PDB file of C-alpha atoms in Angstrom:
ATOM      1  CA  UNK U   1       0.000   0.000   0.000  1.00 84.00           C
ATOM      2  CA  UNK U   2       1.546   3.327  -1.026  1.00 93.00           C
ATOM      3  CA  UNK U   3       2.211   5.745   1.848  1.00 96.00           C
ATOM      4  CA  UNK U   4       1.641   9.485   1.547  1.00 96.00           C
ATOM      5  CA  UNK U   5       2.766  12.345   3.751  1.00 97.00           C
ATOM      6  CA  UNK U   6       0.518  15.377   4.156  1.00 98.00           C
ATOM      7  CA  UNK U   7       1.554  18.905   5.126  1.00 98.00           C
ATOM      8  CA  UNK U   8      -1.399  20.395   6.992  1.00 98.00           C
ATOM      9  CA  UNK U   9      -2.522  23.814   8.202  1.00 98.00           C
ATOM     10  CA  UNK U  10      -5.505  24.348  10.505  1.00 98.00           C
ATOM     11  CA  UNK U  11      -7.259  26.749  12.833  1.00 98.00           C
ATOM     12  CA  UNK U  12      -7.689  24.850  16.089  1.00 96.00           C
ATOM     13  CA  UNK U  13     -10.599  26.884  17.426  1.00 95.00           C
ATOM     14  CA  UNK U  14     -13.495  24.605  16.369  1.00 95.00           C
ATOM     15  CA  UNK U  15     -11.742  21.360  17.255  1.00 96.00           C
ATOM     16  CA  UNK U  16     -11.315  19.242  20.375  1.00 95.00           C
ATOM     17  CA  UNK U  17      -7.714  18.780  19.258  1.00 94.00           C
ATOM     18  CA  UNK U  18      -5.888  16.777  16.624  1.00 96.00           C
ATOM     19  CA  UNK U  19      -6.799  13.326  17.903  1.00 92.00           C
ATOM     20  CA  UNK U  20     -10.037  11.585  17.011  1.00 88.00           C
ATOM     21  CA  UNK U  21     -12.310  11.408  20.068  1.00 81.00           C
ATOM     22  CA  UNK U  22     -14.287   8.388  21.228  1.00 78.00           C
ATOM     23  CA  UNK U  23     -17.249  10.632  22.042  1.00 80.00           C
ATOM     24  CA  UNK U  24     -17.500  11.918  18.495  1.00 79.00           C
ATOM     25  CA  UNK U  25     -16.300  15.484  19.182  1.00 90.00           C
ATOM     26  CA  UNK U  26     -14.967  17.359  16.172  1.00 95.00           C
ATOM     27  CA  UNK U  27     -11.248  16.701  15.663  1.00 96.00           C
ATOM     28  CA  UNK U  28      -8.741  17.533  12.943  1.00 97.00           C
ATOM     29  CA  UNK U  29      -7.830  13.876  12.474  1.00 96.00           C
ATOM     30  CA  UNK U  30     -11.499  12.967  12.229  1.00 95.00           C
ATOM     31  CA  UNK U  31     -12.382  15.446   9.478  1.00 96.00           C
ATOM     32  CA  UNK U  32      -9.322  14.496   7.396  1.00 97.00           C
ATOM     33  CA  UNK U  33     -10.112  10.787   7.704  1.00 95.00           C
ATOM     34  CA  UNK U  34     -13.716  11.558   6.710  1.00 94.00           C
ATOM     35  CA  UNK U  35     -12.428  13.405   3.623  1.00 95.00           C
ATOM     36  CA  UNK U  36     -10.457  10.310   2.621  1.00 95.00           C
ATOM     37  CA  UNK U  37     -13.650   8.250   2.603  1.00 93.00           C
ATOM     38  CA  UNK U  38     -15.136  10.688   0.054  1.00 93.00           C
ATOM     39  CA  UNK U  39     -12.366  10.215  -2.518  1.00 90.00           C
ATOM     40  CA  UNK U  40     -12.142   6.423  -2.646  1.00 84.00           C
ATOM     41  CA  UNK U  41     -12.576   3.145  -0.825  1.00 81.00           C
ATOM     42  CA  UNK U  42      -9.912   3.961   1.746  1.00 76.00           C
ATOM     43  CA  UNK U  43     -10.744   4.786   5.340  1.00 81.00           C
ATOM     44  CA  UNK U  44      -7.177   5.160   6.613  1.00 86.00           C
ATOM     45  CA  UNK U  45      -6.147   5.927  10.148  1.00 88.00           C
ATOM     46  CA  UNK U  46      -3.683   8.778   9.862  1.00 94.00           C
ATOM     47  CA  UNK U  47      -0.792   9.477  12.245  1.00 95.00           C
ATOM     48  CA  UNK U  48       0.555  12.964  12.941  1.00 97.00           C
ATOM     49  CA  UNK U  49       3.842  14.502  14.050  1.00 96.00           C
ATOM     50  CA  UNK U  50       2.147  16.217  16.998  1.00 93.00           C
ATOM     51  CA  UNK U  51      -1.183  15.566  18.693  1.00 90.00           C
ATOM     52  CA  UNK U  52      -2.136  19.181  19.334  1.00 94.00           C
ATOM     53  CA  UNK U  53      -4.640  20.026  22.084  1.00 93.00           C
ATOM     54  CA  UNK U  54      -8.035  21.681  21.745  1.00 93.00           C
ATOM     55  CA  UNK U  55      -7.713  25.211  20.407  1.00 95.00           C
ATOM     56  CA  UNK U  56      -4.093  24.826  19.239  1.00 97.00           C
ATOM     57  CA  UNK U  57      -3.328  25.725  15.618  1.00 98.00           C
ATOM     58  CA  UNK U  58      -0.881  24.414  13.032  1.00 98.00           C
ATOM     59  CA  UNK U  59       0.869  25.869  10.024  1.00 98.00           C
ATOM     60  CA  UNK U  60       3.165  22.880   9.491  1.00 97.00           C
ATOM     61  CA  UNK U  61       1.587  19.737  10.887  1.00 98.00           C
ATOM     62  CA  UNK U  62       2.649  16.530   9.121  1.00 98.00           C
ATOM     63  CA  UNK U  63       0.648  13.304   8.913  1.00 98.00           C
ATOM     64  CA  UNK U  64       0.867  10.123   6.892  1.00 97.00           C
ATOM     65  CA  UNK U  65      -1.660   7.675   5.494  1.00 95.00           C
ATOM     66  CA  UNK U  66      -1.508   4.351   3.655  1.00 94.00           C
ATOM     67  CA  UNK U  67      -3.791   4.156   0.612  1.00 93.00           C
ATOM     68  CA  UNK U  68      -4.864   1.286  -1.605  1.00 89.00           C
ATOM     69  CA  UNK U  69      -4.140   3.085  -4.889  1.00 89.00           C
ATOM     70  CA  UNK U  70      -1.536   5.391  -6.351  1.00 92.00           C
ATOM     71  CA  UNK U  71      -2.407   9.083  -6.383  1.00 94.00           C
ATOM     72  CA  UNK U  72      -0.764  12.009  -8.050  1.00 96.00           C
ATOM     73  CA  UNK U  73       0.198  14.006  -4.921  1.00 96.00           C
ATOM     74  CA  UNK U  74      -1.091  17.310  -6.314  1.00 96.00           C
ATOM     75  CA  UNK U  75      -4.474  15.774  -7.153  1.00 97.00           C
ATOM     76  CA  UNK U  76      -4.645  14.040  -3.769  1.00 96.00           C
ATOM     77  CA  UNK U  77      -4.183  17.339  -1.933  1.00 97.00           C
ATOM     78  CA  UNK U  78      -6.796  19.025  -4.114  1.00 97.00           C
ATOM     79  CA  UNK U  79      -9.347  16.244  -3.649  1.00 96.00           C
ATOM     80  CA  UNK U  80      -8.931  16.253   0.125  1.00 97.00           C
ATOM     81  CA  UNK U  81      -9.231  20.039   0.285  1.00 98.00           C
ATOM     82  CA  UNK U  82     -12.469  19.896  -1.696  1.00 97.00           C
ATOM     83  CA  UNK U  83     -14.020  17.518   0.845  1.00 97.00           C
ATOM     84  CA  UNK U  84     -12.578  19.278   3.892  1.00 97.00           C
ATOM     85  CA  UNK U  85     -14.728  22.334   3.240  1.00 96.00           C
ATOM     86  CA  UNK U  86     -16.004  24.213   5.239  1.00 95.00           C
ATOM     87  CA  UNK U  87     -13.668  23.101   8.048  1.00 97.00           C
ATOM     88  CA  UNK U  88     -10.667  25.417   8.626  1.00 98.00           C
ATOM     89  CA  UNK U  89      -8.207  22.697   7.562  1.00 98.00           C
ATOM     90  CA  UNK U  90      -5.997  22.810   4.471  1.00 98.00           C
ATOM     91  CA  UNK U  91      -3.695  20.227   2.902  1.00 98.00           C
ATOM     92  CA  UNK U  92      -0.772  22.391   1.787  1.00 98.00           C
ATOM     93  CA  UNK U  93       1.075  19.544   0.062  1.00 97.00           C
ATOM     94  CA  UNK U  94       1.078  15.778  -0.360  1.00 97.00           C
ATOM     95  CA  UNK U  95       4.044  13.541  -1.182  1.00 97.00           C
ATOM     96  CA  UNK U  96       4.639   9.843  -1.803  1.00 97.00           C
ATOM     97  CA  UNK U  97       7.055   8.556   0.863  1.00 96.00           C
ATOM     98  CA  UNK U  98       8.862   5.339   1.699  1.00 95.00           C
ATOM     99  CA  UNK U  99       6.900   2.759   3.661  1.00 93.00           C
ATOM    100  CA  UNK U 100       9.144   3.204   6.708  1.00 95.00           C
ATOM    101  CA  UNK U 101       8.378   6.926   6.960  1.00 97.00           C
ATOM    102  CA  UNK U 102       6.336   7.723  10.067  1.00 97.00           C
ATOM    103  CA  UNK U 103       5.040  11.239  10.691  1.00 97.00           C
ATOM    104  CA  UNK U 104       5.548  10.915  14.441  1.00 96.00           C
ATOM    105  CA  UNK U 105       8.450   8.535  14.969  1.00 96.00           C
ATOM    106  CA  UNK U 106      10.611   9.686  12.043  1.00 97.00           C
ATOM    107  CA  UNK U 107      10.538  13.328  13.176  1.00 97.00           C
ATOM    108  CA  UNK U 108      13.794  14.585  14.687  1.00 97.00           C
ATOM    109  CA  UNK U 109      12.499  17.998  15.760  1.00 97.00           C
ATOM    110  CA  UNK U 110       9.273  19.901  16.377  1.00 98.00           C
ATOM    111  CA  UNK U 111       8.999  23.674  16.240  1.00 98.00           C
ATOM    112  CA  UNK U 112       6.322  25.723  17.957  1.00 98.00           C
ATOM    113  CA  UNK U 113       5.361  29.390  17.901  1.00 98.00           C
ATOM    114  CA  UNK U 114       3.402  31.132  20.624  1.00 98.00           C
ATOM    115  CA  UNK U 115       1.905  34.578  19.930  1.00 98.00           C
ATOM    116  CA  UNK U 116       1.158  36.897  22.866  1.00 98.00           C
ATOM    117  CA  UNK U 117      -0.546  40.232  22.165  1.00 98.00           C
ATOM    118  CA  UNK U 118       0.158  43.022  24.659  1.00 97.00           C
ATOM    119  CA  UNK U 119      -2.407  45.813  24.377  1.00 96.00           C
ATOM    120  CA  UNK U 120      -5.579  47.051  26.040  1.00 96.00           C
ATOM    121  CA  UNK U 121      -7.688  47.315  22.883  1.00 96.00           C
ATOM    122  CA  UNK U 122      -9.313  43.958  22.052  1.00 95.00           C
ATOM    123  CA  UNK U 123      -7.922  41.874  19.202  1.00 95.00           C
ATOM    124  CA  UNK U 124     -10.064  41.893  16.083  1.00 95.00           C
ATOM    125  CA  UNK U 125      -8.399  40.232  13.089  1.00 94.00           C
ATOM    126  CA  UNK U 126      -6.357  37.964  15.383  1.00 95.00           C
ATOM    127  CA  UNK U 127      -9.129  37.085  17.807  1.00 94.00           C
ATOM    128  CA  UNK U 128      -8.765  33.408  18.676  1.00 95.00           C
ATOM    129  CA  UNK U 129      -5.255  33.381  17.212  1.00 97.00           C
ATOM    130  CA  UNK U 130      -3.319  35.073  20.028  1.00 98.00           C
ATOM    131  CA  UNK U 131      -3.290  35.176  23.811  1.00 97.00           C
ATOM    132  CA  UNK U 132      -3.951  38.758  24.845  1.00 97.00           C
ATOM    133  CA  UNK U 133      -2.841  40.535  28.036  1.00 97.00           C
ATOM    134  CA  UNK U 134      -3.529  44.239  28.757  1.00 96.00           C
ATOM    135  CA  UNK U 135      -0.071  45.066  30.130  1.00 96.00           C
ATOM    136  CA  UNK U 136       3.373  45.491  28.612  1.00 95.00           C
ATOM    137  CA  UNK U 137       6.060  42.849  29.140  1.00 97.00           C
ATOM    138  CA  UNK U 138       9.826  42.983  29.651  1.00 97.00           C
ATOM    139  CA  UNK U 139      11.077  40.922  26.718  1.00 98.00           C
ATOM    140  CA  UNK U 140      14.706  40.924  27.887  1.00 98.00           C
ATOM    141  CA  UNK U 141      13.710  39.510  31.284  1.00 98.00           C
ATOM    142  CA  UNK U 142      11.642  36.764  29.647  1.00 98.00           C
ATOM    143  CA  UNK U 143      14.529  35.852  27.347  1.00 98.00           C
ATOM    144  CA  UNK U 144      16.829  35.678  30.372  1.00 98.00           C
ATOM    145  CA  UNK U 145      14.406  33.410  32.215  1.00 98.00           C
ATOM    146  CA  UNK U 146      14.024  31.178  29.164  1.00 98.00           C
ATOM    147  CA  UNK U 147      17.747  30.442  29.125  1.00 97.00           C
ATOM    148  CA  UNK U 148      17.354  28.360  32.289  1.00 98.00           C
ATOM    149  CA  UNK U 149      15.176  25.935  30.311  1.00 98.00           C
ATOM    150  CA  UNK U 150      17.569  25.284  27.416  1.00 98.00           C
ATOM    151  CA  UNK U 151      19.195  21.848  27.364  1.00 97.00           C
ATOM    152  CA  UNK U 152      18.420  18.498  28.994  1.00 98.00           C
ATOM    153  CA  UNK U 153      16.279  18.775  32.139  1.00 97.00           C
ATOM    154  CA  UNK U 154      13.621  17.070  34.213  1.00 97.00           C
ATOM    155  CA  UNK U 155      10.551  19.112  33.214  1.00 97.00           C
ATOM    156  CA  UNK U 156       8.133  17.727  35.809  1.00 96.00           C
ATOM    157  CA  UNK U 157       7.255  21.298  36.796  1.00 97.00           C
ATOM    158  CA  UNK U 158       6.305  22.154  33.231  1.00 97.00           C
ATOM    159  CA  UNK U 159       4.155  19.211  32.197  1.00 94.00           C
ATOM    160  CA  UNK U 160       0.485  18.448  32.756  1.00 90.00           C
ATOM    161  CA  UNK U 161      -0.364  16.083  35.591  1.00 86.00           C
ATOM    162  CA  UNK U 162      -2.142  13.836  33.050  1.00 86.00           C
ATOM    163  CA  UNK U 163       0.904  13.717  30.729  1.00 84.00           C
ATOM    164  CA  UNK U 164       1.403  10.133  29.525  1.00 82.00           C
ATOM    165  CA  UNK U 165       5.097  10.421  28.603  1.00 87.00           C
ATOM    166  CA  UNK U 166       7.217   7.743  30.274  1.00 90.00           C
ATOM    167  CA  UNK U 167       9.792  10.291  31.437  1.00 93.00           C
ATOM    168  CA  UNK U 168       9.692  14.014  32.253  1.00 94.00           C
ATOM    169  CA  UNK U 169      13.259  14.390  30.956  1.00 96.00           C
ATOM    170  CA  UNK U 170      13.419  16.346  27.704  1.00 96.00           C
ATOM    171  CA  UNK U 171      15.964  18.466  25.878  1.00 97.00           C
ATOM    172  CA  UNK U 172      14.968  21.886  24.536  1.00 98.00           C
ATOM    173  CA  UNK U 173      17.264  23.058  21.747  1.00 98.00           C
ATOM    174  CA  UNK U 174      16.270  26.718  21.751  1.00 98.00           C
ATOM    175  CA  UNK U 175      13.741  29.263  23.002  1.00 98.00           C
ATOM    176  CA  UNK U 176      13.680  32.714  21.419  1.00 98.00           C
ATOM    177  CA  UNK U 177      11.596  35.628  22.719  1.00 98.00           C
ATOM    178  CA  UNK U 178      11.119  38.567  20.347  1.00 98.00           C
ATOM    179  CA  UNK U 179       8.903  41.656  20.242  1.00 97.00           C
ATOM    180  CA  UNK U 180       7.076  43.038  17.211  1.00 97.00           C
ATOM    181  CA  UNK U 181       5.186  46.350  17.144  1.00 96.00           C
ATOM    182  CA  UNK U 182       1.491  46.235  16.292  1.00 96.00           C
ATOM    183  CA  UNK U 183      -1.096  49.034  16.278  1.00 95.00           C
ATOM    184  CA  UNK U 184      -1.545  50.285  19.878  1.00 95.00           C
ATOM    185  CA  UNK U 185       0.644  47.573  21.339  1.00 96.00           C
ATOM    186  CA  UNK U 186       3.227  44.840  20.903  1.00 97.00           C
ATOM    187  CA  UNK U 187       3.210  41.181  19.935  1.00 98.00           C
ATOM    188  CA  UNK U 188       5.660  38.920  21.729  1.00 98.00           C
ATOM    189  CA  UNK U 189       6.611  35.752  19.881  1.00 98.00           C
ATOM    190  CA  UNK U 190       8.065  32.696  21.595  1.00 98.00           C
ATOM    191  CA  UNK U 191       9.699  30.133  19.302  1.00 98.00           C
ATOM    192  CA  UNK U 192      10.682  26.760  20.758  1.00 98.00           C
ATOM    193  CA  UNK U 193      12.594  23.878  19.167  1.00 98.00           C
ATOM    194  CA  UNK U 194      13.002  20.345  20.543  1.00 97.00           C
ATOM    195  CA  UNK U 195      12.894  16.764  19.392  1.00 96.00           C
ATOM    196  CA  UNK U 196       9.630  16.374  21.298  1.00 95.00           C
ATOM    197  CA  UNK U 197       7.597  18.104  23.981  1.00 96.00           C
ATOM    198  CA  UNK U 198       5.603  16.992  27.009  1.00 95.00           C
ATOM    199  CA  UNK U 199       1.870  17.555  27.335  1.00 92.00           C
ATOM    200  CA  UNK U 200       1.241  21.274  28.033  1.00 93.00           C
ATOM    201  CA  UNK U 201       4.996  21.928  28.224  1.00 96.00           C
ATOM    202  CA  UNK U 202       5.023  24.893  25.839  1.00 97.00           C
ATOM    203  CA  UNK U 203       1.953  26.533  27.381  1.00 97.00           C
ATOM    204  CA  UNK U 204       3.401  26.019  30.871  1.00 97.00           C
ATOM    205  CA  UNK U 205       6.683  27.605  29.838  1.00 98.00           C
ATOM    206  CA  UNK U 206       5.054  30.601  28.149  1.00 98.00           C
ATOM    207  CA  UNK U 207       2.674  31.159  31.055  1.00 97.00           C
ATOM    208  CA  UNK U 208       5.615  31.165  33.458  1.00 98.00           C
ATOM    209  CA  UNK U 209       7.693  33.499  31.283  1.00 98.00           C
ATOM    210  CA  UNK U 210       4.762  35.912  31.050  1.00 98.00           C
ATOM    211  CA  UNK U 211       4.932  36.266  34.848  1.00 98.00           C
ATOM    212  CA  UNK U 212       8.612  37.150  34.463  1.00 98.00           C
ATOM    213  CA  UNK U 213       7.808  39.730  31.806  1.00 97.00           C
ATOM    214  CA  UNK U 214       5.092  41.242  33.979  1.00 97.00           C
ATOM    215  CA  UNK U 215       7.550  41.610  36.880  1.00 97.00           C
ATOM    216  CA  UNK U 216       5.796  39.112  39.153  1.00 97.00           C
ATOM    217  CA  UNK U 217       8.736  36.678  38.899  1.00 97.00           C
ATOM    218  CA  UNK U 218      12.452  37.285  38.554  1.00 97.00           C
ATOM    219  CA  UNK U 219      14.262  35.444  35.721  1.00 98.00           C
ATOM    220  CA  UNK U 220      16.077  33.280  38.293  1.00 97.00           C
ATOM    221  CA  UNK U 221      12.748  32.049  39.686  1.00 97.00           C
ATOM    222  CA  UNK U 222      12.307  30.080  36.441  1.00 98.00           C
ATOM    223  CA  UNK U 223      15.412  28.080  37.390  1.00 97.00           C
ATOM    224  CA  UNK U 224      14.041  27.589  40.921  1.00 97.00           C
ATOM    225  CA  UNK U 225      10.724  26.330  39.539  1.00 97.00           C
ATOM    226  CA  UNK U 226      12.483  23.938  37.136  1.00 97.00           C
ATOM    227  CA  UNK U 227      14.674  22.491  39.874  1.00 97.00           C
ATOM    228  CA  UNK U 228      11.658  22.005  42.174  1.00 96.00           C
ATOM    229  CA  UNK U 229      10.388  19.217  39.881  1.00 96.00           C
ATOM    230  CA  UNK U 230       6.942  19.998  41.253  1.00 95.00           C
ATOM    231  CA  UNK U 231       3.924  20.919  39.123  1.00 95.00           C
ATOM    232  CA  UNK U 232       2.694  23.335  41.798  1.00 94.00           C
ATOM    233  CA  UNK U 233       5.876  25.419  41.291  1.00 96.00           C
ATOM    234  CA  UNK U 234       4.872  26.244  37.697  1.00 96.00           C
ATOM    235  CA  UNK U 235       3.415  29.588  36.729  1.00 94.00           C
ATOM    236  CA  UNK U 236      -0.086  29.778  35.197  1.00 94.00           C
ATOM    237  CA  UNK U 237      -0.660  27.658  32.099  1.00 96.00           C
ATOM    238  CA  UNK U 238      -1.530  30.033  29.277  1.00 95.00           C
ATOM    239  CA  UNK U 239      -4.554  29.449  27.015  1.00 96.00           C
ATOM    240  CA  UNK U 240      -4.158  27.449  23.787  1.00 96.00           C
ATOM    241  CA  UNK U 241      -5.223  29.985  21.181  1.00 95.00           C
ATOM    242  CA  UNK U 242      -1.770  31.551  20.777  1.00 97.00           C
ATOM    243  CA  UNK U 243       0.021  28.244  20.123  1.00 98.00           C
ATOM    244  CA  UNK U 244       1.008  26.954  16.657  1.00 98.00           C
ATOM    245  CA  UNK U 245       2.828  23.815  15.537  1.00 98.00           C
ATOM    246  CA  UNK U 246       4.898  25.373  12.771  1.00 98.00           C
ATOM    247  CA  UNK U 247       7.184  22.591  11.595  1.00 97.00           C
ATOM    248  CA  UNK U 248       8.145  18.956  11.952  1.00 97.00           C
ATOM    249  CA  UNK U 249      11.703  18.225  10.824  1.00 97.00           C
ATOM    250  CA  UNK U 250      12.812  14.920   9.249  1.00 97.00           C
ATOM    251  CA  UNK U 251      16.221  13.546   8.187  1.00 96.00           C
ATOM    252  CA  UNK U 252      14.983  14.020   4.618  1.00 94.00           C
ATOM    253  CA  UNK U 253      12.230  16.543   3.885  1.00 95.00           C
ATOM    254  CA  UNK U 254       9.310  14.503   2.497  1.00 95.00           C
ATOM    255  CA  UNK U 255       8.041  17.559   0.581  1.00 95.00           C
ATOM    256  CA  UNK U 256      11.370  18.368  -1.016  1.00 86.00           C
ATOM    257  CA  UNK U 257      11.671  21.865   0.457  1.00 63.00           C
TER     258      UNK U 257
END
């Protein structure tokens, strides 16, 4: 059975998350699998690079599916997009891949972006796409605090209590914190790179760094929280609407980019 990789973009707002739910709630995986049933006899179970939570977006999610017939990749993407309407999900590209390619297990890095809007006036065009706070933030202090999280650590403090990972030990390759002017305010962007992340790890980190930027925590308190290895030492977990899975990296790019 030929295997295809899909490059996927979606707005996470309407969905219960990536993963198909037993209770029938709307999921990204579910609507893509339903689209497959409209274009042929296949009803494949697709696997993704990252199982994003409810409300989390993606601009570079990758999934794979095994089909019973050969498809021209361009036509496959177009056919799926036709049947995905009106859901806010788009197949940006499709590619035939080797049978040992796995969207999740072959990935060597995941990249996430978190967007935080700092202004008092409500978001309009970006409503549901950013986390908004009414106060300004000290970007330099947040960047300093983030440095304590780079490298191999026990991230018990920064993972959800229901996280199913076998170990809390992960290695974060980089965290950048940058500011970008917007009308009447500022957008702060957090970009994180790692081979893999724990459940709620990114949102826990950003929520904690926001407290640093607001002056409620010092940058060194991030190190104290990390070393506590205690979930109660974490700062607030920020909401999901500012979080994007932007890229999954593989030893060989399946889409040839």
